[in-house]
Amino acid sequence: MKKIIAVFMLGMIACAFGADDLRVSVRYEKLKLTGAQPYPVVKIVATTDSITIKNIKGNRGNCVIPWIQLPAKLSYGKSIETSFTSASCPNLLEIEVDTDKGSYKFNVN
């Protein structure tokens, strides 16, 4: 029983430290235009006072972003939005955001 409690406490501590380190959040949706294939759209929101987005990768760089203005400096609550081409990214599994404060990976469900 003591081992279970110790593992639980370590997990809670790890979650707490991980939550403080996160400087951006990612929102994902799949949009479908009439008569076209759905395409992934990603919105990156700053959760810190100031952060610069240097690069965005989908599926470890295998998904193509047709256009985005980078680097992008964001303040708290501000966001940038981009999409991936449907042909290059039919199944978006992972998004990586490179910033001046580190890199963050998000798994897409």
mmCIF file of N, CA, C and O in Angstrom:
data_model
loop_
_atom_site.group_PDB
_atom_site.id
_atom_site.type_symbol
_atom_site.label_atom_id
_atom_site.label_comp_id
_atom_site.label_asym_id
_atom_site.label_seq_id
_atom_site.Cartn_x
_atom_site.Cartn_y
_atom_site.Cartn_z
ATOM 1 N N MET A 1 0.824 -1.198 0.000
ATOM 2 C CA MET A 1 0.000 0.000 0.000
ATOM 3 C C MET A 1 0.868 1.262 0.000
ATOM 4 O O MET A 1 0.537 2.237 -0.663
ATOM 5 N N LYS A 2 1.975 1.230 0.754
ATOM 6 C CA LYS A 2 2.856 2.393 0.803
ATOM 7 C C LYS A 2 3.463 2.683 -0.562
ATOM 8 O O LYS A 2 3.634 3.845 -0.935
ATOM 9 N N LYS A 3 3.776 1.616 -1.326
ATOM 10 C CA LYS A 3 4.344 1.810 -2.662
ATOM 11 C C LYS A 3 3.340 2.488 -3.578
ATOM 12 O O LYS A 3 3.692 3.365 -4.363
ATOM 13 N N ILE A 4 2.072 2.101 -3.484
ATOM 14 C CA ILE A 4 1.033 2.697 -4.323
ATOM 15 C C ILE A 4 0.882 4.179 -4.000
ATOM 16 O O ILE A 4 0.808 5.013 -4.895
ATOM 17 N N ILE A 5 0.890 4.509 -2.723
ATOM 18 C CA ILE A 5 0.770 5.908 -2.316
ATOM 19 C C ILE A 5 1.989 6.701 -2.792
ATOM 20 O O ILE A 5 1.854 7.817 -3.301
ATOM 21 N N ALA A 6 3.194 6.128 -2.684
ATOM 22 C CA ALA A 6 4.410 6.821 -3.121
ATOM 23 C C ALA A 6 4.384 7.078 -4.624
ATOM 24 O O ALA A 6 4.726 8.171 -5.079
ATOM 25 N N VAL A 7 3.967 6.085 -5.402
ATOM 26 C CA VAL A 7 3.879 6.250 -6.855
ATOM 27 C C VAL A 7 2.845 7.316 -7.199
ATOM 28 O O VAL A 7 3.069 8.171 -8.066
ATOM 29 N N PHE A 8 1.696 7.305 -6.521
ATOM 30 C CA PHE A 8 0.654 8.306 -6.752
ATOM 31 C C PHE A 8 1.183 9.715 -6.468
ATOM 32 O O PHE A 8 0.975 10.639 -7.247
ATOM 33 N N MET A 9 1.898 9.877 -5.343
ATOM 34 C CA MET A 9 2.425 11.190 -4.974
ATOM 35 C C MET A 9 3.463 11.671 -5.993
ATOM 36 O O MET A 9 3.465 12.838 -6.373
ATOM 37 N N LEU A 10 4.345 10.779 -6.456
ATOM 38 C CA LEU A 10 5.325 11.162 -7.474
ATOM 39 C C LEU A 10 4.636 11.593 -8.757
ATOM 40 O O LEU A 10 5.047 12.553 -9.401
ATOM 41 N N GLY A 11 3.580 10.888 -9.127
ATOM 42 C CA GLY A 11 2.813 11.255 -10.323
ATOM 43 C C GLY A 11 2.186 12.627 -10.183
ATOM 44 O O GLY A 11 2.189 13.421 -11.126
ATOM 45 N N MET A 12 1.640 12.927 -9.034
ATOM 46 C CA MET A 12 1.022 14.229 -8.802
ATOM 47 C C MET A 12 2.069 15.350 -8.862
ATOM 48 O O MET A 12 1.830 16.404 -9.421
ATOM 49 N N ILE A 13 3.244 15.104 -8.286
ATOM 50 C CA ILE A 13 4.311 16.103 -8.320
ATOM 51 C C ILE A 13 4.764 16.334 -9.760
ATOM 52 O O ILE A 13 4.939 17.466 -10.192
ATOM 53 N N ALA A 14 4.945 15.267 -10.520
ATOM 54 C CA ALA A 14 5.367 15.394 -11.922
ATOM 55 C C ALA A 14 4.341 16.172 -12.730
ATOM 56 O O ALA A 14 4.698 17.011 -13.549
ATOM 57 N N CYS A 15 3.065 15.903 -12.504
ATOM 58 C CA CYS A 15 2.007 16.643 -13.215
ATOM 59 C C CYS A 15 2.038 18.114 -12.858
ATOM 60 O O CYS A 15 1.860 18.976 -13.706
ATOM 61 N N ALA A 16 2.274 18.425 -11.604
ATOM 62 C CA ALA A 16 2.302 19.817 -11.167
ATOM 63 C C ALA A 16 3.456 20.565 -11.824
ATOM 64 O O ALA A 16 3.294 21.676 -12.319
ATOM 65 N N PHE A 17 4.650 19.954 -11.869
ATOM 66 C CA PHE A 17 5.784 20.621 -12.510
ATOM 67 C C PHE A 17 5.564 20.753 -14.005
ATOM 68 O O PHE A 17 5.885 21.763 -14.592
ATOM 69 N N GLY A 18 5.005 19.764 -14.652
ATOM 70 C CA GLY A 18 4.750 19.814 -16.086
ATOM 71 C C GLY A 18 3.760 20.900 -16.455
ATOM 72 O O GLY A 18 3.893 21.565 -17.466
ATOM 73 N N ALA A 19 2.761 21.118 -15.622
ATOM 74 C CA ALA A 19 1.737 22.122 -15.906
ATOM 75 C C ALA A 19 2.325 23.533 -15.881
ATOM 76 O O ALA A 19 1.959 24.378 -16.679
ATOM 77 N N ASP A 20 3.280 23.788 -14.965
ATOM 78 C CA ASP A 20 3.880 25.108 -14.880
ATOM 79 C C ASP A 20 4.788 25.402 -16.064
ATOM 80 O O ASP A 20 4.973 26.541 -16.434
ATOM 81 N N ASP A 21 5.389 24.385 -16.636
ATOM 82 C CA ASP A 21 6.321 24.563 -17.735
ATOM 83 C C ASP A 21 5.623 24.844 -19.061
ATOM 84 O O ASP A 21 6.245 25.337 -19.987
ATOM 85 N N LEU A 22 4.365 24.514 -19.177
ATOM 86 C CA LEU A 22 3.656 24.661 -20.441
ATOM 87 C C LEU A 22 3.381 26.136 -20.711
ATOM 88 O O LEU A 22 2.713 26.805 -19.942
ATOM 89 N N ARG A 23 3.918 26.650 -21.832
ATOM 90 C CA ARG A 23 3.807 28.071 -22.154
ATOM 91 C C ARG A 23 2.832 28.350 -23.293
ATOM 92 O O ARG A 23 2.551 29.495 -23.593
ATOM 93 N N VAL A 24 2.354 27.293 -23.963
ATOM 94 C CA VAL A 24 1.383 27.443 -25.048
ATOM 95 C C VAL A 24 0.346 26.334 -24.929
ATOM 96 O O VAL A 24 0.601 25.285 -24.354
ATOM 97 N N SER A 25 -0.832 26.591 -25.463
ATOM 98 C CA SER A 25 -1.827 25.535 -25.590
ATOM 99 C C SER A 25 -2.150 25.390 -27.070
ATOM 100 O O SER A 25 -1.973 26.318 -27.844
ATOM 101 N N VAL A 26 -2.600 24.218 -27.447
ATOM 102 C CA VAL A 26 -2.916 23.944 -28.846
ATOM 103 C C VAL A 26 -4.355 23.495 -28.937
ATOM 104 O O VAL A 26 -4.806 22.637 -28.169
ATOM 105 N N ARG A 27 -5.073 24.086 -29.869
ATOM 106 C CA ARG A 27 -6.448 23.670 -30.163
ATOM 107 C C ARG A 27 -6.458 23.119 -31.582
ATOM 108 O O ARG A 27 -5.901 23.732 -32.488
ATOM 109 N N TYR A 28 -7.085 21.983 -31.746
ATOM 110 C CA TYR A 28 -7.077 21.299 -33.038
ATOM 111 C C TYR A 28 -8.502 20.988 -33.464
ATOM 112 O O TYR A 28 -9.340 20.617 -32.656
ATOM 113 N N GLU A 29 -8.759 21.178 -34.740
ATOM 114 C CA GLU A 29 -10.036 20.741 -35.298
ATOM 115 C C GLU A 29 -9.822 20.371 -36.756
ATOM 116 O O GLU A 29 -8.856 20.788 -37.384
ATOM 117 N N LYS A 30 -10.712 19.571 -37.263
ATOM 118 C CA LYS A 30 -10.634 19.157 -38.660
ATOM 119 C C LYS A 30 -11.792 19.818 -39.389
ATOM 120 O O LYS A 30 -12.947 19.558 -39.090
ATOM 121 N N LEU A 31 -11.469 20.706 -40.317
ATOM 122 C CA LEU A 31 -12.493 21.424 -41.059
ATOM 123 C C LEU A 31 -12.735 20.753 -42.403
ATOM 124 O O LEU A 31 -11.825 20.229 -43.022
ATOM 125 N N LYS A 32 -13.963 20.804 -42.844
ATOM 126 C CA LYS A 32 -14.306 20.237 -44.139
ATOM 127 C C LYS A 32 -15.086 21.263 -44.933
ATOM 128 O O LYS A 32 -16.128 21.738 -44.511
ATOM 129 N N LEU A 33 -14.521 21.614 -46.064
ATOM 130 C CA LEU A 33 -15.224 22.499 -46.979
ATOM 131 C C LEU A 33 -16.108 21.659 -47.883
ATOM 132 O O LEU A 33 -15.824 20.484 -48.139
ATOM 133 N N THR A 34 -17.164 22.218 -48.388
ATOM 134 C CA THR A 34 -18.073 21.485 -49.257
ATOM 135 C C THR A 34 -17.325 20.935 -50.461
ATOM 136 O O THR A 34 -16.634 21.673 -51.170
ATOM 137 N N GLY A 35 -17.432 19.631 -50.673
ATOM 138 C CA GLY A 35 -16.807 18.984 -51.823
ATOM 139 C C GLY A 35 -15.310 18.800 -51.716
ATOM 140 O O GLY A 35 -14.672 18.407 -52.683
ATOM 141 N N ALA A 36 -14.708 19.079 -50.584
ATOM 142 C CA ALA A 36 -13.253 18.941 -50.430
ATOM 143 C C ALA A 36 -12.934 17.984 -49.284
ATOM 144 O O ALA A 36 -13.789 17.679 -48.460
ATOM 145 N N GLN A 37 -11.694 17.519 -49.262
ATOM 146 C CA GLN A 37 -11.243 16.676 -48.160
ATOM 147 C C GLN A 37 -11.073 17.509 -46.906
ATOM 148 O O GLN A 37 -10.705 18.690 -46.995
ATOM 149 N N PRO A 38 -11.327 16.921 -45.735
ATOM 150 C CA PRO A 38 -11.097 17.672 -44.496
ATOM 151 C C PRO A 38 -9.608 17.977 -44.329
ATOM 152 O O PRO A 38 -8.761 17.229 -44.788
ATOM 153 N N TYR A 39 -9.307 19.088 -43.683
ATOM 154 C CA TYR A 39 -7.915 19.452 -43.437
ATOM 155 C C TYR A 39 -7.756 19.881 -41.978
ATOM 156 O O TYR A 39 -8.661 20.465 -41.388
ATOM 157 N N PRO A 40 -6.596 19.571 -41.381
ATOM 158 C CA PRO A 40 -6.356 19.915 -39.985
ATOM 159 C C PRO A 40 -6.056 21.400 -39.803
ATOM 160 O O PRO A 40 -5.270 21.977 -40.548
ATOM 161 N N VAL A 41 -6.680 22.008 -38.805
ATOM 162 C CA VAL A 41 -6.440 23.403 -38.439
ATOM 163 C C VAL A 41 -5.950 23.420 -36.989
ATOM 164 O O VAL A 41 -6.530 22.769 -36.122
ATOM 165 N N VAL A 42 -4.861 24.170 -36.750
ATOM 166 C CA VAL A 42 -4.248 24.231 -35.436
ATOM 167 C C VAL A 42 -4.188 25.692 -34.989
ATOM 168 O O VAL A 42 -3.784 26.558 -35.753
ATOM 169 N N LYS A 43 -4.602 25.931 -33.748
ATOM 170 C CA LYS A 43 -4.533 27.270 -33.149
ATOM 171 C C LYS A 43 -3.621 27.172 -31.932
ATOM 172 O O LYS A 43 -3.844 26.353 -31.051
ATOM 173 N N ILE A 44 -2.593 28.006 -31.896
ATOM 174 C CA ILE A 44 -1.638 28.016 -30.791
ATOM 175 C C ILE A 44 -1.879 29.272 -29.977
ATOM 176 O O ILE A 44 -1.872 30.384 -30.519
ATOM 177 N N VAL A 45 -2.113 29.090 -28.672
ATOM 178 C CA VAL A 45 -2.464 30.191 -27.776
ATOM 179 C C VAL A 45 -1.370 30.335 -26.720
ATOM 180 O O VAL A 45 -0.971 29.342 -26.090
ATOM 181 N N ALA A 46 -0.902 31.560 -26.508
ATOM 182 C CA ALA A 46 0.116 31.829 -25.492
ATOM 183 C C ALA A 46 -0.509 31.749 -24.104
ATOM 184 O O ALA A 46 -1.558 32.341 -23.858
ATOM 185 N N THR A 47 0.147 31.012 -23.205
ATOM 186 C CA THR A 47 -0.306 30.924 -21.818
ATOM 187 C C THR A 47 0.732 31.522 -20.873
ATOM 188 O O THR A 47 0.772 31.192 -19.695
ATOM 189 N N THR A 48 1.576 32.391 -21.428
ATOM 190 C CA THR A 48 2.572 33.128 -20.658
ATOM 191 C C THR A 48 2.584 34.569 -21.178
ATOM 192 O O THR A 48 2.020 34.845 -22.237
ATOM 193 N N ASP A 49 3.214 35.468 -20.458
ATOM 194 C CA ASP A 49 3.172 36.889 -20.819
ATOM 195 C C ASP A 49 3.782 37.197 -22.179
ATOM 196 O O ASP A 49 3.298 38.057 -22.900
ATOM 197 N N SER A 50 4.849 36.487 -22.544
ATOM 198 C CA SER A 50 5.501 36.744 -23.819
ATOM 199 C C SER A 50 6.198 35.478 -24.302
ATOM 200 O O SER A 50 6.942 34.856 -23.539
ATOM 201 N N ILE A 51 5.956 35.116 -25.551
ATOM 202 C CA ILE A 51 6.591 33.944 -26.138
ATOM 203 C C ILE A 51 6.685 34.149 -27.645
ATOM 204 O O ILE A 51 5.830 34.796 -28.241
ATOM 205 N N THR A 52 7.742 33.616 -28.244
ATOM 206 C CA THR A 52 7.918 33.701 -29.685
ATOM 207 C C THR A 52 7.825 32.299 -30.273
ATOM 208 O O THR A 52 8.587 31.415 -29.883
ATOM 209 N N ILE A 53 6.882 32.109 -31.182
ATOM 210 C CA ILE A 53 6.715 30.832 -31.873
ATOM 211 C C ILE A 53 7.697 30.837 -33.040
ATOM 212 O O ILE A 53 7.610 31.679 -33.928
ATOM 213 N N LYS A 54 8.635 29.890 -33.025
ATOM 214 C CA LYS A 54 9.656 29.819 -34.068
ATOM 215 C C LYS A 54 9.286 28.851 -35.191
ATOM 216 O O LYS A 54 9.625 29.091 -36.339
ATOM 217 N N ASN A 55 8.627 27.751 -34.844
ATOM 218 C CA ASN A 55 8.298 26.745 -35.845
ATOM 219 C C ASN A 55 7.143 25.879 -35.345
ATOM 220 O O ASN A 55 6.964 25.713 -34.141
ATOM 221 N N ILE A 56 6.391 25.337 -36.286
ATOM 222 C CA ILE A 56 5.295 24.415 -35.984
ATOM 223 C C ILE A 56 5.463 23.210 -36.905
ATOM 224 O O ILE A 56 5.628 23.384 -38.114
ATOM 225 N N LYS A 57 5.452 22.026 -36.323
ATOM 226 C CA LYS A 57 5.598 20.804 -37.116
ATOM 227 C C LYS A 57 4.419 19.884 -36.840
ATOM 228 O O LYS A 57 4.001 19.725 -35.694
ATOM 229 N N GLY A 58 3.924 19.269 -37.880
ATOM 230 C CA GLY A 58 2.898 18.244 -37.748
ATOM 231 C C GLY A 58 3.487 16.904 -38.116
ATOM 232 O O GLY A 58 4.216 16.792 -39.106
ATOM 233 N N ASN A 59 3.194 15.892 -37.308
ATOM 234 C CA ASN A 59 3.703 14.531 -37.547
ATOM 235 C C ASN A 59 5.206 14.538 -37.818
ATOM 236 O O ASN A 59 5.685 14.012 -38.816
ATOM 237 N N ARG A 60 5.945 15.169 -36.917
ATOM 238 C CA ARG A 60 7.417 15.208 -36.969
ATOM 239 C C ARG A 60 7.961 15.792 -38.266
ATOM 240 O O ARG A 60 8.966 15.355 -38.808
ATOM 241 N N GLY A 61 7.254 16.790 -38.785
ATOM 242 C CA GLY A 61 7.695 17.479 -39.987
ATOM 243 C C GLY A 61 7.162 16.894 -41.282
ATOM 244 O O GLY A 61 7.469 17.396 -42.360
ATOM 245 N N ASN A 62 6.340 15.861 -41.198
ATOM 246 C CA ASN A 62 5.813 15.212 -42.400
ATOM 247 C C ASN A 62 4.560 15.876 -42.953
ATOM 248 O O ASN A 62 4.136 15.553 -44.056
ATOM 249 N N CYS A 63 3.942 16.772 -42.211
ATOM 250 C CA CYS A 63 2.759 17.488 -42.684
ATOM 251 C C CYS A 63 3.177 18.871 -43.194
ATOM 252 O O CYS A 63 3.958 19.565 -42.552
ATOM 253 N N VAL A 64 2.641 19.266 -44.323
ATOM 254 C CA VAL A 64 3.017 20.524 -44.960
ATOM 255 C C VAL A 64 2.071 21.646 -44.526
ATOM 256 O O VAL A 64 0.850 21.505 -44.593
ATOM 257 N N ILE A 65 2.669 22.757 -44.081
ATOM 258 C CA ILE A 65 1.915 23.976 -43.790
ATOM 259 C C ILE A 65 2.052 24.859 -45.019
ATOM 260 O O ILE A 65 3.166 25.245 -45.381
ATOM 261 N N PRO A 66 0.933 25.195 -45.690
ATOM 262 C CA PRO A 66 1.050 25.979 -46.916
ATOM 263 C C PRO A 66 1.609 27.383 -46.704
ATOM 264 O O PRO A 66 2.339 27.884 -47.534
ATOM 265 N N TRP A 67 1.285 28.037 -45.566
ATOM 266 C CA TRP A 67 1.776 29.391 -45.330
ATOM 267 C C TRP A 67 1.558 29.762 -43.876
ATOM 268 O O TRP A 67 0.511 29.505 -43.306
ATOM 269 N N ILE A 68 2.573 30.341 -43.276
ATOM 270 C CA ILE A 68 2.441 30.928 -41.941
ATOM 271 C C ILE A 68 3.598 31.900 -41.727
ATOM 272 O O ILE A 68 4.708 31.653 -42.185
ATOM 273 N N GLN A 69 3.319 33.006 -41.088
ATOM 274 C CA GLN A 69 4.330 34.023 -40.819
ATOM 275 C C GLN A 69 5.021 33.700 -39.498
ATOM 276 O O GLN A 69 4.429 33.848 -38.430
ATOM 277 N N LEU A 70 6.266 33.225 -39.582
ATOM 278 C CA LEU A 70 7.053 32.911 -38.394
ATOM 279 C C LEU A 70 8.392 33.623 -38.487
ATOM 280 O O LEU A 70 8.899 33.803 -39.578
ATOM 281 N N PRO A 71 8.998 34.013 -37.393
ATOM 282 C CA PRO A 71 8.526 33.832 -36.031
ATOM 283 C C PRO A 71 7.360 34.754 -35.700
ATOM 284 O O PRO A 71 7.194 35.807 -36.313
ATOM 285 N N ALA A 72 6.564 34.335 -34.725
ATOM 286 C CA ALA A 72 5.406 35.117 -34.288
ATOM 287 C C ALA A 72 5.522 35.353 -32.782
ATOM 288 O O ALA A 72 5.592 34.405 -32.007
ATOM 289 N N LYS A 73 5.560 36.607 -32.377
ATOM 290 C CA LYS A 73 5.635 36.954 -30.958
ATOM 291 C C LYS A 73 4.214 37.111 -30.426
ATOM 292 O O LYS A 73 3.429 37.884 -30.970
ATOM 293 N N LEU A 74 3.916 36.371 -29.362
ATOM 294 C CA LEU A 74 2.575 36.388 -28.776
ATOM 295 C C LEU A 74 2.637 36.830 -27.322
ATOM 296 O O LEU A 74 3.573 36.488 -26.598
ATOM 297 N N SER A 75 1.629 37.559 -26.898
ATOM 298 C CA SER A 75 1.462 37.877 -25.484
ATOM 299 C C SER A 75 0.337 37.004 -24.937
ATOM 300 O O SER A 75 -0.360 36.314 -25.688
ATOM 301 N N TYR A 76 0.140 37.037 -23.632
ATOM 302 C CA TYR A 76 -0.823 36.164 -22.959
ATOM 303 C C TYR A 76 -2.207 36.230 -23.611
ATOM 304 O O TYR A 76 -2.775 37.298 -23.794
ATOM 305 N N GLY A 77 -2.726 35.066 -23.990
ATOM 306 C CA GLY A 77 -4.061 34.973 -24.570
ATOM 307 C C GLY A 77 -4.122 35.202 -26.066
ATOM 308 O O GLY A 77 -5.148 34.956 -26.692
ATOM 309 N N LYS A 78 -3.036 35.681 -26.667
ATOM 310 C CA LYS A 78 -2.999 35.894 -28.118
ATOM 311 C C LYS A 78 -2.700 34.570 -28.812
ATOM 312 O O LYS A 78 -2.138 33.658 -28.220
ATOM 313 N N SER A 79 -3.062 34.494 -30.092
ATOM 314 C CA SER A 79 -2.895 33.215 -30.778
ATOM 315 C C SER A 79 -2.525 33.390 -32.240
ATOM 316 O O SER A 79 -2.678 34.478 -32.799
ATOM 317 N N ILE A 80 -2.035 32.313 -32.820
ATOM 318 C CA ILE A 80 -1.861 32.210 -34.262
ATOM 319 C C ILE A 80 -2.556 30.927 -34.700
ATOM 320 O O ILE A 80 -2.705 29.989 -33.919
ATOM 321 N N GLU A 81 -2.993 30.923 -35.936
ATOM 322 C CA GLU A 81 -3.716 29.769 -36.466
ATOM 323 C C GLU A 81 -3.124 29.384 -37.818
ATOM 324 O O GLU A 81 -2.745 30.252 -38.595
ATOM 325 N N THR A 82 -3.019 28.099 -38.053
ATOM 326 C CA THR A 82 -2.530 27.611 -39.331
ATOM 327 C C THR A 82 -3.233 26.310 -39.675
ATOM 328 O O THR A 82 -3.883 25.701 -38.831
ATOM 329 N N SER A 83 -3.087 25.915 -40.909
ATOM 330 C CA SER A 83 -3.658 24.637 -41.331
ATOM 331 C C SER A 83 -2.590 23.841 -42.066
ATOM 332 O O SER A 83 -1.588 24.382 -42.531
ATOM 333 N N PHE A 84 -2.788 22.559 -42.131
ATOM 334 C CA PHE A 84 -1.925 21.665 -42.889
ATOM 335 C C PHE A 84 -2.685 21.250 -44.139
ATOM 336 O O PHE A 84 -3.908 21.166 -44.124
ATOM 337 N N THR A 85 -1.986 20.964 -45.220
ATOM 338 C CA THR A 85 -2.675 20.508 -46.424
ATOM 339 C C THR A 85 -3.243 19.114 -46.170
ATOM 340 O O THR A 85 -2.616 18.284 -45.523
ATOM 341 N N SER A 86 -4.445 18.870 -46.658
ATOM 342 C CA SER A 86 -5.093 17.579 -46.427
ATOM 343 C C SER A 86 -4.338 16.447 -47.104
ATOM 344 O O SER A 86 -4.300 15.328 -46.595
ATOM 345 N N ALA A 87 -3.706 16.698 -48.253
ATOM 346 C CA ALA A 87 -2.978 15.644 -48.953
ATOM 347 C C ALA A 87 -1.736 15.212 -48.183
ATOM 348 O O ALA A 87 -1.409 14.026 -48.136
ATOM 349 N N SER A 88 -1.048 16.156 -47.542
ATOM 350 C CA SER A 88 0.178 15.810 -46.813
ATOM 351 C C SER A 88 -0.111 15.325 -45.403
ATOM 352 O O SER A 88 0.757 14.747 -44.761
ATOM 353 N N CYS A 89 -1.307 15.553 -44.918
ATOM 354 C CA CYS A 89 -1.593 15.252 -43.513
ATOM 355 C C CYS A 89 -3.007 14.695 -43.328
ATOM 356 O O CYS A 89 -3.839 15.327 -42.678
ATOM 357 N N PRO A 90 -3.282 13.504 -43.876
ATOM 358 C CA PRO A 90 -4.623 12.952 -43.701
ATOM 359 C C PRO A 90 -4.912 12.531 -42.261
ATOM 360 O O PRO A 90 -6.056 12.528 -41.837
ATOM 361 N N ASN A 91 -3.862 12.210 -41.496
ATOM 362 C CA ASN A 91 -4.019 11.785 -40.102
ATOM 363 C C ASN A 91 -3.019 12.518 -39.221
ATOM 364 O O ASN A 91 -1.885 12.085 -39.048
ATOM 365 N N LEU A 92 -3.428 13.647 -38.668
ATOM 366 C CA LEU A 92 -2.552 14.405 -37.780
ATOM 367 C C LEU A 92 -2.503 13.712 -36.425
ATOM 368 O O LEU A 92 -3.529 13.535 -35.772
ATOM 369 N N LEU A 93 -1.313 13.294 -36.010
ATOM 370 C CA LEU A 93 -1.136 12.572 -34.759
ATOM 371 C C LEU A 93 -0.391 13.380 -33.703
ATOM 372 O O LEU A 93 -0.604 13.210 -32.519
ATOM 373 N N GLU A 94 0.509 14.265 -34.159
ATOM 374 C CA GLU A 94 1.360 14.983 -33.223
ATOM 375 C C GLU A 94 1.652 16.386 -33.755
ATOM 376 O O GLU A 94 1.869 16.573 -34.944
ATOM 377 N N ILE A 95 1.657 17.351 -32.846
ATOM 378 C CA ILE A 95 1.997 18.728 -33.175
ATOM 379 C C ILE A 95 3.148 19.132 -32.267
ATOM 380 O O ILE A 95 3.078 18.944 -31.053
ATOM 381 N N GLU A 96 4.207 19.679 -32.869
ATOM 382 C CA GLU A 96 5.333 20.187 -32.086
ATOM 383 C C GLU A 96 5.456 21.681 -32.334
ATOM 384 O O GLU A 96 5.441 22.136 -33.473
ATOM 385 N N VAL A 97 5.548 22.426 -31.246
ATOM 386 C CA VAL A 97 5.672 23.874 -31.310
ATOM 387 C C VAL A 97 7.028 24.253 -30.724
ATOM 388 O O VAL A 97 7.298 23.992 -29.554
ATOM 389 N N ASP A 98 7.890 24.832 -31.561
ATOM 390 C CA ASP A 98 9.207 25.306 -31.119
ATOM 391 C C ASP A 98 9.100 26.783 -30.778
ATOM 392 O O ASP A 98 8.613 27.580 -31.593
ATOM 393 N N THR A 99 9.557 27.147 -29.575
ATOM 394 C CA THR A 99 9.468 28.529 -29.113
ATOM 395 C C THR A 99 10.811 28.983 -28.559
ATOM 396 O O THR A 99 11.737 28.173 -28.420
ATOM 397 N N ASP A 100 10.900 30.247 -28.204
ATOM 398 C CA ASP A 100 12.101 30.753 -27.553
ATOM 399 C C ASP A 100 12.215 30.257 -26.115
ATOM 400 O O ASP A 100 13.245 30.410 -25.486
ATOM 401 N N LYS A 101 11.190 29.618 -25.614
ATOM 402 C CA LYS A 101 11.193 29.098 -24.243
ATOM 403 C C LYS A 101 11.240 27.567 -24.207
ATOM 404 O O LYS A 101 11.047 26.953 -23.164
ATOM 405 N N GLY A 102 11.452 26.942 -25.366
ATOM 406 C CA GLY A 102 11.533 25.495 -25.431
ATOM 407 C C GLY A 102 10.584 24.920 -26.478
ATOM 408 O O GLY A 102 9.837 25.650 -27.139
ATOM 409 N N SER A 103 10.619 23.613 -26.611
ATOM 410 C CA SER A 103 9.750 22.914 -27.559
ATOM 411 C C SER A 103 8.681 22.151 -26.786
ATOM 412 O O SER A 103 8.940 21.600 -25.723
ATOM 413 N N TYR A 104 7.493 22.106 -27.373
ATOM 414 C CA TYR A 104 6.362 21.437 -26.740
ATOM 415 C C TYR A 104 5.702 20.517 -27.742
ATOM 416 O O TYR A 104 5.469 20.905 -28.881
ATOM 417 N N LYS A 105 5.427 19.269 -27.320
ATOM 418 C CA LYS A 105 4.746 18.304 -28.174
ATOM 419 C C LYS A 105 3.361 18.042 -27.629
ATOM 420 O O LYS A 105 3.161 17.903 -26.431
ATOM 421 N N PHE A 106 2.413 17.956 -28.566
ATOM 422 C CA PHE A 106 1.034 17.680 -28.213
ATOM 423 C C PHE A 106 0.555 16.504 -29.054
ATOM 424 O O PHE A 106 0.736 16.507 -30.274
ATOM 425 N N ASN A 107 -0.044 15.524 -28.419
ATOM 426 C CA ASN A 107 -0.633 14.403 -29.136
ATOM 427 C C ASN A 107 -2.071 14.742 -29.483
ATOM 428 O O ASN A 107 -2.793 15.298 -28.676
ATOM 429 N N VAL A 108 -2.463 14.407 -30.694
ATOM 430 C CA VAL A 108 -3.818 14.656 -31.156
ATOM 431 C C VAL A 108 -4.606 13.370 -30.996
ATOM 432 O O VAL A 108 -4.173 12.324 -31.437
ATOM 433 N N ASN A 109 -5.752 13.479 -30.371
ATOM 434 C CA ASN A 109 -6.588 12.280 -30.175
ATOM 435 C C ASN A 109 -7.516 12.071 -31.336
ATOM 436 O O ASN A 109 -8.014 12.929 -31.922
#
